[in-house]
mmCIF file of C-alpha atoms in Angstrom:
data_model
loop_
_atom_site.group_PDB
_atom_site.id
_atom_site.type_symbol
_atom_site.label_atom_id
_atom_site.label_comp_id
_atom_site.label_asym_id
_atom_site.label_seq_id
_atom_site.Cartn_x
_atom_site.Cartn_y
_atom_site.Cartn_z
ATOM 1 C CA MET M 1 -33.826 57.064 75.315
ATOM 2 C CA THR M 2 -33.127 53.643 75.924
ATOM 3 C CA ALA M 3 -34.865 51.107 78.257
ATOM 4 C CA ILE M 4 -32.600 48.034 77.458
ATOM 5 C CA ARG M 5 -31.594 46.053 79.912
ATOM 6 C CA SER M 6 -29.038 46.226 81.814
ATOM 7 C CA GLY M 7 -26.538 43.747 84.324
ATOM 8 C CA LEU M 8 -27.307 39.739 85.123
ATOM 9 C CA LEU M 9 -29.781 38.061 83.519
ATOM 10 C CA PRO M 10 -32.885 36.090 85.564
ATOM 11 C CA ALA M 11 -31.876 32.554 85.965
ATOM 12 C CA ARG M 12 -34.370 31.582 83.635
ATOM 13 C CA GLN M 13 -33.449 33.547 80.886
ATOM 14 C CA ALA M 14 -29.583 32.848 81.626
ATOM 15 C CA PRO M 15 -27.571 31.648 78.604
ATOM 16 C CA ALA M 16 -26.226 28.114 78.233
ATOM 17 C CA THR M 17 -23.007 27.203 78.908
ATOM 18 C CA ASP M 18 -21.149 23.982 80.066
ATOM 19 C CA ASP M 19 -22.332 23.987 83.556
ATOM 20 C CA HIS M 20 -25.869 25.265 83.086
ATOM 21 C CA PRO M 21 -27.716 24.114 79.647
ATOM 22 C CA THR M 22 -30.592 26.013 78.422
ATOM 23 C CA ASP M 23 -33.720 26.178 81.036
ATOM 24 C CA PRO M 24 -36.365 24.497 79.485
ATOM 25 C CA ALA M 25 -38.776 26.585 81.351
ATOM 26 C CA ALA M 26 -37.739 29.635 79.774
ATOM 27 C CA ALA M 27 -38.219 27.779 76.520
ATOM 28 C CA GLU M 28 -41.580 26.337 77.525
ATOM 29 C CA GLU M 29 -42.814 30.375 78.623
ATOM 30 C CA PHE M 30 -41.612 32.202 75.073
ATOM 31 C CA LEU M 31 -42.511 28.758 73.151
ATOM 32 C CA ARG M 32 -46.563 29.401 74.514
ATOM 33 C CA ALA M 33 -46.441 32.843 73.992
ATOM 34 C CA PHE M 34 -44.975 32.727 70.476
ATOM 35 C CA HIS M 35 -47.967 30.100 69.361
ATOM 36 C CA ASP M 36 -50.510 32.340 71.378
ATOM 37 C CA ALA M 37 -49.289 35.183 69.050
ATOM 38 C CA HIS M 38 -48.816 32.373 65.931
ATOM 39 C CA PRO M 39 -51.912 30.335 66.335
ATOM 40 C CA ASP M 40 -50.847 29.864 62.558
ATOM 41 C CA ALA M 41 -47.641 27.810 63.821
ATOM 42 C CA GLY M 42 -49.473 24.414 64.572
ATOM 43 C CA PRO M 43 -49.586 22.386 67.748
ATOM 44 C CA LEU M 44 -47.918 23.705 70.435
ATOM 45 C CA ALA M 45 -47.457 20.365 72.201
ATOM 46 C CA PRO M 46 -44.990 18.332 69.469
ATOM 47 C CA ARG M 47 -43.073 21.603 69.437
ATOM 48 C CA LEU M 48 -42.631 21.557 73.447
ATOM 49 C CA SER M 49 -41.617 17.611 73.396
ATOM 50 C CA GLN M 50 -39.201 18.534 71.026
ATOM 51 C CA VAL M 51 -37.683 21.319 72.673
ATOM 52 C CA ARG M 52 -37.491 19.810 75.730
ATOM 53 C CA ALA M 53 -35.718 16.524 73.944
ATOM 54 C CA ASP M 54 -33.187 18.876 72.235
ATOM 55 C CA ILE M 55 -32.599 20.297 75.626
ATOM 56 C CA ALA M 56 -31.782 17.072 77.454
ATOM 57 C CA ARG M 57 -29.588 15.833 74.704
ATOM 58 C CA SER M 58 -27.482 18.926 73.839
ATOM 59 C CA GLY M 59 -28.200 21.199 76.624
ATOM 60 C CA THR M 60 -29.668 23.992 74.006
ATOM 61 C CA TYR M 61 -32.545 23.897 70.928
ATOM 62 C CA ARG M 62 -32.625 25.599 68.269
ATOM 63 C CA HIS M 63 -35.112 28.180 67.524
ATOM 64 C CA THR M 64 -37.449 28.205 63.933
ATOM 65 C CA THR M 65 -37.112 31.303 61.660
ATOM 66 C CA GLU M 66 -40.269 32.183 63.051
ATOM 67 C CA GLU M 67 -40.013 31.837 66.672
ATOM 68 C CA LEU M 68 -36.281 33.664 65.686
ATOM 69 C CA THR M 69 -38.216 36.544 64.033
ATOM 70 C CA HIS M 70 -41.075 36.821 66.731
ATOM 71 C CA GLY M 71 -38.549 37.456 69.306
ATOM 72 C CA ALA M 72 -36.069 39.841 67.663
ATOM 73 C CA ARG M 73 -39.058 41.866 66.882
ATOM 74 C CA ILE M 74 -40.652 41.965 70.281
ATOM 75 C CA ALA M 75 -37.499 42.748 71.796
ATOM 76 C CA LEU M 76 -36.923 45.613 69.351
ATOM 77 C CA ARG M 77 -40.732 46.991 70.224
ATOM 78 C CA ASP M 78 -39.543 46.896 74.030
ATOM 79 C CA SER M 79 -35.843 48.212 73.794
ATOM 80 C CA GLY M 80 -36.461 51.824 73.931
ATOM 81 C CA TRP M 81 -34.342 52.183 70.174
ATOM 82 C CA CYS M 82 -37.639 51.330 68.614
ATOM 83 C CA THR M 83 -38.185 55.357 67.847
ATOM 84 C CA SER M 84 -41.794 56.406 66.540
ATOM 85 C CA GLY M 85 -42.904 55.171 63.002
ATOM 86 C CA VAL M 86 -40.852 51.923 62.801
ATOM 87 C CA PRO M 87 -43.467 49.547 61.569
ATOM 88 C CA TRP M 88 -41.666 47.015 64.123
ATOM 89 C CA ARG M 89 -44.143 43.861 63.261
ATOM 90 C CA HIS M 90 -42.715 43.490 59.955
ATOM 91 C CA VAL M 91 -39.171 44.617 60.591
ATOM 92 C CA GLN M 92 -36.865 42.335 58.245
ATOM 93 C CA VAL M 93 -35.252 39.575 60.809
ATOM 94 C CA ARG M 94 -31.725 38.376 58.702
ATOM 95 C CA ASP M 95 -31.228 34.694 59.759
ATOM 96 C CA LEU M 96 -27.566 34.264 59.962
ATOM 97 C CA ARG M 97 -26.995 32.162 62.809
ATOM 98 C CA GLY M 98 -24.564 30.166 60.174
ATOM 99 C CA LEU M 99 -22.047 32.869 60.697
ATOM 100 C CA ARG M 100 -19.886 32.243 63.589
ATOM 101 C CA ASN M 101 -16.016 33.815 62.366
ATOM 102 C CA ALA M 102 -15.210 36.893 62.866
ATOM 103 C CA SER M 103 -14.685 37.730 58.745
ATOM 104 C CA PRO M 104 -18.173 36.793 57.724
ATOM 105 C CA VAL M 105 -19.877 38.681 60.534
ATOM 106 C CA ALA M 106 -18.076 41.696 59.732
ATOM 107 C CA ARG M 107 -19.133 41.815 55.920
ATOM 108 C CA GLU M 108 -22.145 40.858 56.771
ATOM 109 C CA CYS M 109 -22.461 43.938 59.596
ATOM 110 C CA PHE M 110 -21.580 46.098 56.291
ATOM 111 C CA GLU M 111 -24.013 44.426 54.038
ATOM 112 C CA HIS M 112 -26.466 45.372 56.851
ATOM 113 C CA LEU M 113 -25.308 49.040 56.937
ATOM 114 C CA ARG M 114 -26.087 49.246 53.309
ATOM 115 C CA LEU M 115 -29.239 47.301 52.994
ATOM 116 C CA ALA M 116 -30.312 49.530 55.746
ATOM 117 C CA THR M 117 -29.236 53.050 54.888
ATOM 118 C CA ASN M 118 -31.576 52.390 51.180
ATOM 119 C CA GLY M 119 -30.634 55.862 49.717
ATOM 120 C CA GLY M 120 -31.419 57.957 52.735
ATOM 121 C CA ARG M 121 -34.752 56.174 53.309
ATOM 122 C CA ILE M 122 -33.721 54.116 56.496
ATOM 123 C CA ARG M 123 -35.154 50.690 56.455
ATOM 124 C CA PRO M 124 -35.154 49.142 59.881
ATOM 125 C CA LEU M 125 -33.234 45.720 60.172
ATOM 126 C CA ILE M 126 -31.976 43.113 62.696
ATOM 127 C CA THR M 127 -28.793 40.638 62.115
ATOM 128 C CA VAL M 128 -28.807 37.500 64.043
ATOM 129 C CA PHE M 129 -25.369 35.631 64.129
ATOM 130 C CA ALA M 130 -24.449 32.376 65.896
ATOM 131 C CA PRO M 131 -25.832 31.988 69.124
ATOM 132 C CA ASP M 132 -24.010 30.976 72.346
ATOM 133 C CA SER M 133 -24.107 26.902 73.159
ATOM 134 C CA PRO M 134 -22.900 24.402 75.704
ATOM 135 C CA ARG M 135 -19.281 24.449 75.009
ATOM 136 C CA ARG M 136 -19.707 26.876 71.472
ATOM 137 C CA PRO M 137 -19.604 30.811 72.363
ATOM 138 C CA GLY M 138 -21.277 33.247 69.630
ATOM 139 C CA PRO M 139 -19.017 35.826 67.914
ATOM 140 C CA ARG M 140 -19.355 39.387 69.789
ATOM 141 C CA ILE M 141 -18.789 43.463 68.650
ATOM 142 C CA TRP M 142 -17.102 45.602 70.604
ATOM 143 C CA ASN M 143 -18.660 48.613 68.803
ATOM 144 C CA GLU M 144 -21.472 50.221 70.553
ATOM 145 C CA GLN M 145 -22.775 51.338 66.964
ATOM 146 C CA VAL M 146 -21.202 50.138 63.412
ATOM 147 C CA VAL M 147 -20.280 53.591 62.680
ATOM 148 C CA ARG M 148 -18.694 55.731 65.094
ATOM 149 C CA TYR M 149 -16.244 58.285 64.891
ATOM 150 C CA ALA M 150 -12.340 58.188 66.032
ATOM 151 C CA GLY M 151 -10.809 60.156 68.703
ATOM 152 C CA TYR M 152 -6.932 61.236 68.885
ATOM 153 C CA PRO M 153 -5.056 62.922 71.676
ATOM 154 C CA GLY M 154 -3.539 65.870 70.489
ATOM 155 C CA SER M 155 -0.169 67.738 71.710
ATOM 156 C CA ASP M 156 -2.363 70.563 73.587
ATOM 157 C CA GLY M 157 -4.374 67.817 75.909
ATOM 158 C CA GLY M 158 -7.447 68.114 73.632
ATOM 159 C CA THR M 159 -8.640 65.474 71.356
ATOM 160 C CA LEU M 160 -9.015 65.641 67.265
ATOM 161 C CA GLY M 161 -12.577 63.831 66.400
ATOM 162 C CA ASP M 162 -14.898 62.019 69.681
ATOM 163 C CA PRO M 163 -12.887 61.715 72.360
ATOM 164 C CA ARG M 164 -15.486 59.752 73.879
ATOM 165 C CA TYR M 165 -13.628 56.838 71.607
ATOM 166 C CA ALA M 166 -10.218 57.817 71.935
ATOM 167 C CA GLY M 167 -9.175 54.657 74.120
ATOM 168 C CA PHE M 168 -11.083 52.328 71.248
ATOM 169 C CA THR M 169 -8.912 54.465 68.908
ATOM 170 C CA THR M 170 -5.699 53.479 70.184
ATOM 171 C CA ALA M 171 -7.310 50.029 70.729
ATOM 172 C CA ALA M 172 -7.832 49.660 67.478
ATOM 173 C CA GLN M 173 -4.442 50.561 66.347
ATOM 174 C CA ARG M 174 -3.116 47.857 68.274
ATOM 175 C CA LEU M 175 -4.992 45.226 66.847
ATOM 176 C CA GLY M 176 -3.687 46.745 63.530
ATOM 177 C CA TRP M 177 -5.927 49.212 62.207
ATOM 178 C CA LYS M 178 -4.518 52.400 60.603
ATOM 179 C CA PRO M 179 -5.785 55.601 60.821
ATOM 180 C CA PRO M 180 -5.939 57.831 57.352
ATOM 181 C CA ALA M 181 -2.850 59.040 56.760
ATOM 182 C CA ARG M 182 -4.233 62.749 57.394
ATOM 183 C CA ARG M 183 -6.405 62.424 60.577
ATOM 184 C CA GLY M 184 -9.397 64.374 60.540
ATOM 185 C CA ARG M 185 -12.404 65.199 63.306
ATOM 186 C CA PHE M 186 -14.898 62.492 61.367
ATOM 187 C CA ASP M 187 -12.809 59.185 60.321
ATOM 188 C CA HIS M 188 -14.488 55.845 60.838
ATOM 189 C CA LEU M 189 -13.441 53.795 63.428
ATOM 190 C CA PRO M 190 -12.760 49.874 62.377
ATOM 191 C CA LEU M 191 -15.453 47.078 63.320
ATOM 192 C CA VAL M 192 -13.875 44.760 66.051
ATOM 193 C CA VAL M 193 -15.386 41.176 66.202
ATOM 194 C CA GLU M 194 -14.666 39.067 68.971
ATOM 195 C CA THR M 195 -14.668 35.167 68.897
ATOM 196 C CA ALA M 196 -13.288 32.574 71.482
ATOM 197 C CA HIS M 197 -11.517 30.789 69.001
ATOM 198 C CA GLU M 198 -9.761 34.049 66.984
ATOM 199 C CA GLY M 199 -9.564 36.707 69.341
ATOM 200 C CA PRO M 200 -10.538 40.039 68.516
ATOM 201 C CA ALA M 201 -9.806 41.205 65.018
ATOM 202 C CA ALA M 202 -10.579 44.856 63.533
ATOM 203 C CA PHE M 203 -11.620 45.567 60.161
ATOM 204 C CA THR M 204 -12.115 48.648 58.328
ATOM 205 C CA VAL M 205 -15.567 49.598 57.078
ATOM 206 C CA PRO M 206 -15.963 50.369 53.515
ATOM 207 C CA ARG M 207 -16.452 53.963 52.578
ATOM 208 C CA ASP M 208 -19.217 52.999 50.291
ATOM 209 C CA VAL M 209 -21.493 51.760 52.881
ATOM 210 C CA VAL M 210 -21.739 55.035 55.380
ATOM 211 C CA GLN M 211 -23.983 57.686 53.829
ATOM 212 C CA GLU M 212 -23.117 60.628 56.202
ATOM 213 C CA VAL M 213 -25.164 64.698 55.877
ATOM 214 C CA PRO M 214 -23.312 67.484 56.247
ATOM 215 C CA LEU M 215 -24.794 69.865 58.544
ATOM 216 C CA GLU M 216 -26.552 73.368 57.765
ATOM 217 C CA HIS M 217 -28.826 75.629 59.367
ATOM 218 C CA PRO M 218 -31.582 76.747 57.843
ATOM 219 C CA ASP M 219 -31.084 80.894 59.033
ATOM 220 C CA LEU M 220 -27.646 80.717 59.856
ATOM 221 C CA PRO M 221 -25.050 80.237 56.455
ATOM 222 C CA TRP M 222 -21.949 80.429 58.990
ATOM 223 C CA PHE M 223 -23.482 76.486 60.515
ATOM 224 C CA ALA M 224 -22.152 74.994 57.451
ATOM 225 C CA ARG M 225 -18.429 76.532 57.924
ATOM 226 C CA LEU M 226 -17.995 74.539 61.304
ATOM 227 C CA GLY M 227 -17.800 71.538 58.906
ATOM 228 C CA LEU M 228 -20.081 69.272 60.711
ATOM 229 C CA ARG M 229 -21.658 65.736 59.361
ATOM 230 C CA TRP M 230 -23.356 62.694 61.096
ATOM 231 C CA HIS M 231 -24.032 59.570 59.759
ATOM 232 C CA THR M 232 -27.694 58.221 58.711
ATOM 233 C CA VAL M 233 -27.698 54.776 60.391
ATOM 234 C CA PRO M 234 -28.010 54.032 63.976
ATOM 235 C CA LEU M 235 -26.808 50.518 63.880
ATOM 236 C CA ILE M 236 -26.376 49.076 67.533
ATOM 237 C CA SER M 237 -24.317 46.780 67.700
ATOM 238 C CA ASN M 238 -22.827 45.071 71.119
ATOM 239 C CA LEU M 239 -26.305 44.501 72.911
ATOM 240 C CA HIS M 240 -27.243 40.618 73.247
ATOM 241 C CA LEU M 241 -30.425 39.165 72.468
ATOM 242 C CA VAL M 242 -32.154 36.690 74.468
ATOM 243 C CA ILE M 243 -34.942 34.580 73.383
ATOM 244 C CA GLY M 244 -36.589 31.857 75.701
ATOM 245 C CA GLY M 245 -33.568 31.376 77.114
ATOM 246 C CA ILE M 246 -30.687 31.382 74.418
ATOM 247 C CA ARG M 247 -28.639 34.136 73.849
ATOM 248 C CA TYR M 248 -26.949 35.507 70.553
ATOM 249 C CA PRO M 249 -24.395 37.825 71.744
ATOM 250 C CA ALA M 250 -24.465 39.390 67.936
ATOM 251 C CA VAL M 251 -27.534 41.103 66.937
ATOM 252 C CA PRO M 252 -26.713 44.372 65.055
ATOM 253 C CA PHE M 253 -30.240 46.437 64.571
ATOM 254 C CA ASN M 254 -31.522 49.539 63.589
ATOM 255 C CA THR M 255 -33.873 51.988 63.587
ATOM 256 C CA TRP M 256 -33.801 55.916 62.491
ATOM 257 C CA PHE M 257 -31.795 58.537 64.566
ATOM 258 C CA VAL M 258 -34.107 61.057 66.857
ATOM 259 C CA GLY M 259 -32.605 64.292 66.200
ATOM 260 C CA THR M 260 -31.126 65.093 69.455
ATOM 261 C CA GLU M 261 -28.990 61.652 69.699
ATOM 262 C CA ILE M 262 -26.694 63.390 67.378
ATOM 263 C CA GLY M 263 -26.999 67.313 68.458
ATOM 264 C CA THR M 264 -27.209 67.374 71.999
ATOM 265 C CA ARG M 265 -25.321 64.057 72.524
ATOM 266 C CA GLY M 266 -22.905 63.904 69.775
ATOM 267 C CA LEU M 267 -22.053 66.944 68.888
ATOM 268 C CA ALA M 268 -23.021 69.894 71.874
ATOM 269 C CA ASP M 269 -22.157 67.551 74.785
ATOM 270 C CA GLU M 270 -18.950 68.504 76.184
ATOM 271 C CA ASN M 271 -18.127 64.980 76.619
ATOM 272 C CA ALA M 272 -18.388 64.221 73.009
ATOM 273 C CA TYR M 273 -17.554 66.848 70.086
ATOM 274 C CA GLY M 274 -18.467 70.212 72.488
ATOM 275 C CA VAL M 275 -19.423 72.426 69.813
ATOM 276 C CA VAL M 276 -21.745 73.959 71.982
ATOM 277 C CA GLN M 277 -19.256 76.818 73.372
ATOM 278 C CA GLU M 278 -18.428 77.568 69.982
ATOM 279 C CA VAL M 279 -21.507 77.946 68.498
ATOM 280 C CA ALA M 280 -22.788 80.279 71.453
ATOM 281 C CA GLY M 281 -19.897 82.631 70.392
ATOM 282 C CA GLU M 282 -21.056 82.628 66.459
ATOM 283 C CA LEU M 283 -24.077 83.534 67.765
ATOM 284 C CA GLY M 284 -23.024 86.158 70.354
ATOM 285 C CA LEU M 285 -24.662 85.087 73.077
ATOM 286 C CA ASP M 286 -23.517 85.978 76.619
ATOM 287 C CA THR M 287 -21.642 82.748 78.616
ATOM 288 C CA SER M 288 -20.653 84.616 81.482
ATOM 289 C CA SER M 289 -23.041 82.470 83.439
ATOM 290 C CA GLU M 290 -24.986 79.453 83.137
ATOM 291 C CA ARG M 291 -28.890 81.596 83.991
ATOM 292 C CA THR M 292 -28.568 83.040 80.799
ATOM 293 C CA LEU M 293 -29.281 79.959 79.086
ATOM 294 C CA TRP M 294 -26.730 80.002 76.831
ATOM 295 C CA ARG M 295 -26.622 76.795 76.322
ATOM 296 C CA ASP M 296 -29.860 76.041 75.935
ATOM 297 C CA ARG M 297 -30.075 77.913 73.112
ATOM 298 C CA ALA M 298 -26.733 77.215 71.058
ATOM 299 C CA ILE M 299 -28.220 73.253 71.564
ATOM 300 C CA VAL M 300 -31.736 74.364 70.338
ATOM 301 C CA GLU M 301 -29.803 75.445 66.890
ATOM 302 C CA ILE M 302 -27.597 72.665 66.853
ATOM 303 C CA ASN M 303 -30.704 70.587 66.764
ATOM 304 C CA ARG M 304 -32.515 72.847 64.354
ATOM 305 C CA ALA M 305 -29.649 72.319 62.300
ATOM 306 C CA VAL M 306 -29.194 68.755 62.494
ATOM 307 C CA LEU M 307 -32.985 68.286 61.261
ATOM 308 C CA PHE M 308 -32.962 70.571 58.587
ATOM 309 C CA SER M 309 -29.801 68.978 57.405
ATOM 310 C CA PHE M 310 -31.657 65.683 57.290
ATOM 311 C CA ASP M 311 -34.938 66.692 55.898
ATOM 312 C CA SER M 312 -32.783 68.181 52.996
ATOM 313 C CA ALA M 313 -31.049 65.539 52.338
ATOM 314 C CA ARG M 314 -34.267 63.060 52.367
ATOM 315 C CA VAL M 315 -32.440 61.194 55.111
ATOM 316 C CA THR M 316 -35.055 59.500 57.591
ATOM 317 C CA VAL M 317 -34.745 61.213 61.004
ATOM 318 C CA THR M 318 -37.424 62.159 63.869
ATOM 319 C CA ASP M 319 -37.251 64.523 66.755
ATOM 320 C CA HIS M 320 -37.422 64.541 70.538
ATOM 321 C CA HIS M 321 -41.284 65.763 70.477
ATOM 322 C CA ALA M 322 -42.416 63.392 68.720
ATOM 323 C CA GLU M 323 -40.655 60.709 70.219
ATOM 324 C CA THR M 324 -41.878 62.055 73.807
ATOM 325 C CA LEU M 325 -45.810 61.404 72.374
ATOM 326 C CA HIS M 326 -44.293 57.979 70.675
ATOM 327 C CA ARG M 327 -43.817 56.772 74.586
ATOM 328 C CA LEU M 328 -46.836 58.270 76.674
ATOM 329 C CA GLY M 329 -48.959 56.518 73.847
ATOM 330 C CA SER M 330 -47.233 53.032 73.678
ATOM 331 C CA PRO M 331 -48.330 50.512 75.925
ATOM 332 C CA ARG M 332 -45.846 49.521 78.671
ATOM 333 C CA PRO M 333 -44.192 45.882 77.753
ATOM 334 C CA ALA M 334 -45.592 43.124 79.816
ATOM 335 C CA SER M 335 -43.414 41.083 82.573
ATOM 336 C CA GLY M 336 -42.024 37.864 82.107
ATOM 337 C CA SER M 337 -38.943 36.449 82.984
ATOM 338 C CA ALA M 338 -38.514 34.807 79.650
ATOM 339 C CA ARG M 339 -39.386 37.547 77.331
ATOM 340 C CA PRO M 340 -37.238 38.232 74.106
ATOM 341 C CA ALA M 341 -34.951 41.278 75.281
ATOM 342 C CA PHE M 342 -32.047 43.106 74.178
ATOM 343 C CA VAL M 343 -29.369 43.134 77.241
ATOM 344 C CA ARG M 344 -26.448 45.286 77.803
ATOM 345 C CA PRO M 345 -23.740 42.727 79.104
ATOM 346 C CA ALA M 346 -21.466 43.694 81.650
ATOM 347 C CA ASP M 347 -18.047 45.457 80.361
ATOM 348 C CA ALA M 348 -19.935 46.463 77.215
ATOM 349 C CA ASP M 349 -19.947 49.861 77.680
ATOM 350 C CA ARG M 350 -16.333 49.894 78.529
ATOM 351 C CA ARG M 351 -15.289 47.652 75.548
ATOM 352 C CA ALA M 352 -17.314 50.478 73.387
ATOM 353 C CA ARG M 353 -15.359 52.708 75.002
ATOM 354 C CA GLU M 354 -11.881 51.653 75.786
ATOM 355 C CA GLY M 355 -11.453 49.112 74.104
ATOM 356 C CA ALA M 356 -10.852 46.277 76.906
ATOM 357 C CA PRO M 357 -11.474 44.156 78.186
ATOM 358 C CA ALA M 358 -11.904 41.004 75.925
ATOM 359 C CA CYS M 359 -14.610 39.071 75.904
ATOM 360 C CA PHE M 360 -12.551 35.588 75.849
ATOM 361 C CA PRO M 361 -9.370 34.677 77.447
ATOM 362 C CA LEU M 362 -6.835 33.618 75.788
ATOM 363 C CA VAL M 363 -6.936 30.070 77.237
ATOM 364 C CA ALA M 364 -9.824 29.605 75.150
ATOM 365 C CA ARG M 365 -8.740 30.263 72.348
ATOM 366 C CA THR M 366 -5.584 28.068 72.660
ATOM 367 C CA SER M 367 -8.223 25.209 73.758
ATOM 368 C CA SER M 368 -10.114 25.888 70.658
ATOM 369 C CA ALA M 369 -7.737 25.899 68.571
ATOM 370 C CA GLY M 370 -6.128 22.914 69.775
#
């Protein structure tokens, strides 16, 4: 369901480095768009002069809170994660650009989760941590979502939990994370935050900030006995936000779930929990051939259970039909090389699944510490 950009950025959107400071043209393109959208922001010319001078002096510039908020909202709107009903123009942007150490970044990710959960009335939020700048990269988050479930290899060759994250689970243990003494199918993985000066560190997600919904079916009493559940807030955490040539590499954000993200992709998919066979067996379906469409029928019932359970728990969720209509009715994002965007960096998916490779080489930490 996502339209998030992947791969390398156009040259004018490349982040600042020692050899490549922020491109003034990218900054100017964004600032002109911002002032067009916010005529009450004051005259453009003095702001452009200030930004050009800052880039010439330091290699980068600092967004005002208003510019940051506007850019983050536009990027969310165009990201593909902006589900129907999300008031993107009024989404709160938490400006935490002063935080770049792993521990406070993790702490504020957990606070974001608590605020977003909002007793089940999911509140869309964006939290922005320190940006990349010449000679000083910002923090990175390995997890694709702050809440994901561990996967433990079994002696029979199978996996207890979510097999998509078996590699990440092993890597987290190498970083010092300890699974529960009694391992289960829905153990929360730690949050891994990496900085150039500290390296990667694993932080246990506090249990009291994670709301989960046990799944039951409106017509099938046996469904509850499967013991399935899912967390309520899709807090995306490993995408980078680029605004006017500045890259913010740690920007967790959330809207709310589409039911099929849980039912079809998380629970039914054979590469994830793979419960479709079990559900089909309970339904008494003929699984001897795919032409009986047993898989489709089982997936429908799994998705019915997700929507019914979230609605019963009074937790915000939308369905894929509403999302289709929402996307058909939404205007296509305007083009522009410096348009604010969430981007998926190289190796982000691999890091989220395998817990490798690290974002920064050891030499960066050694030289920074010195």
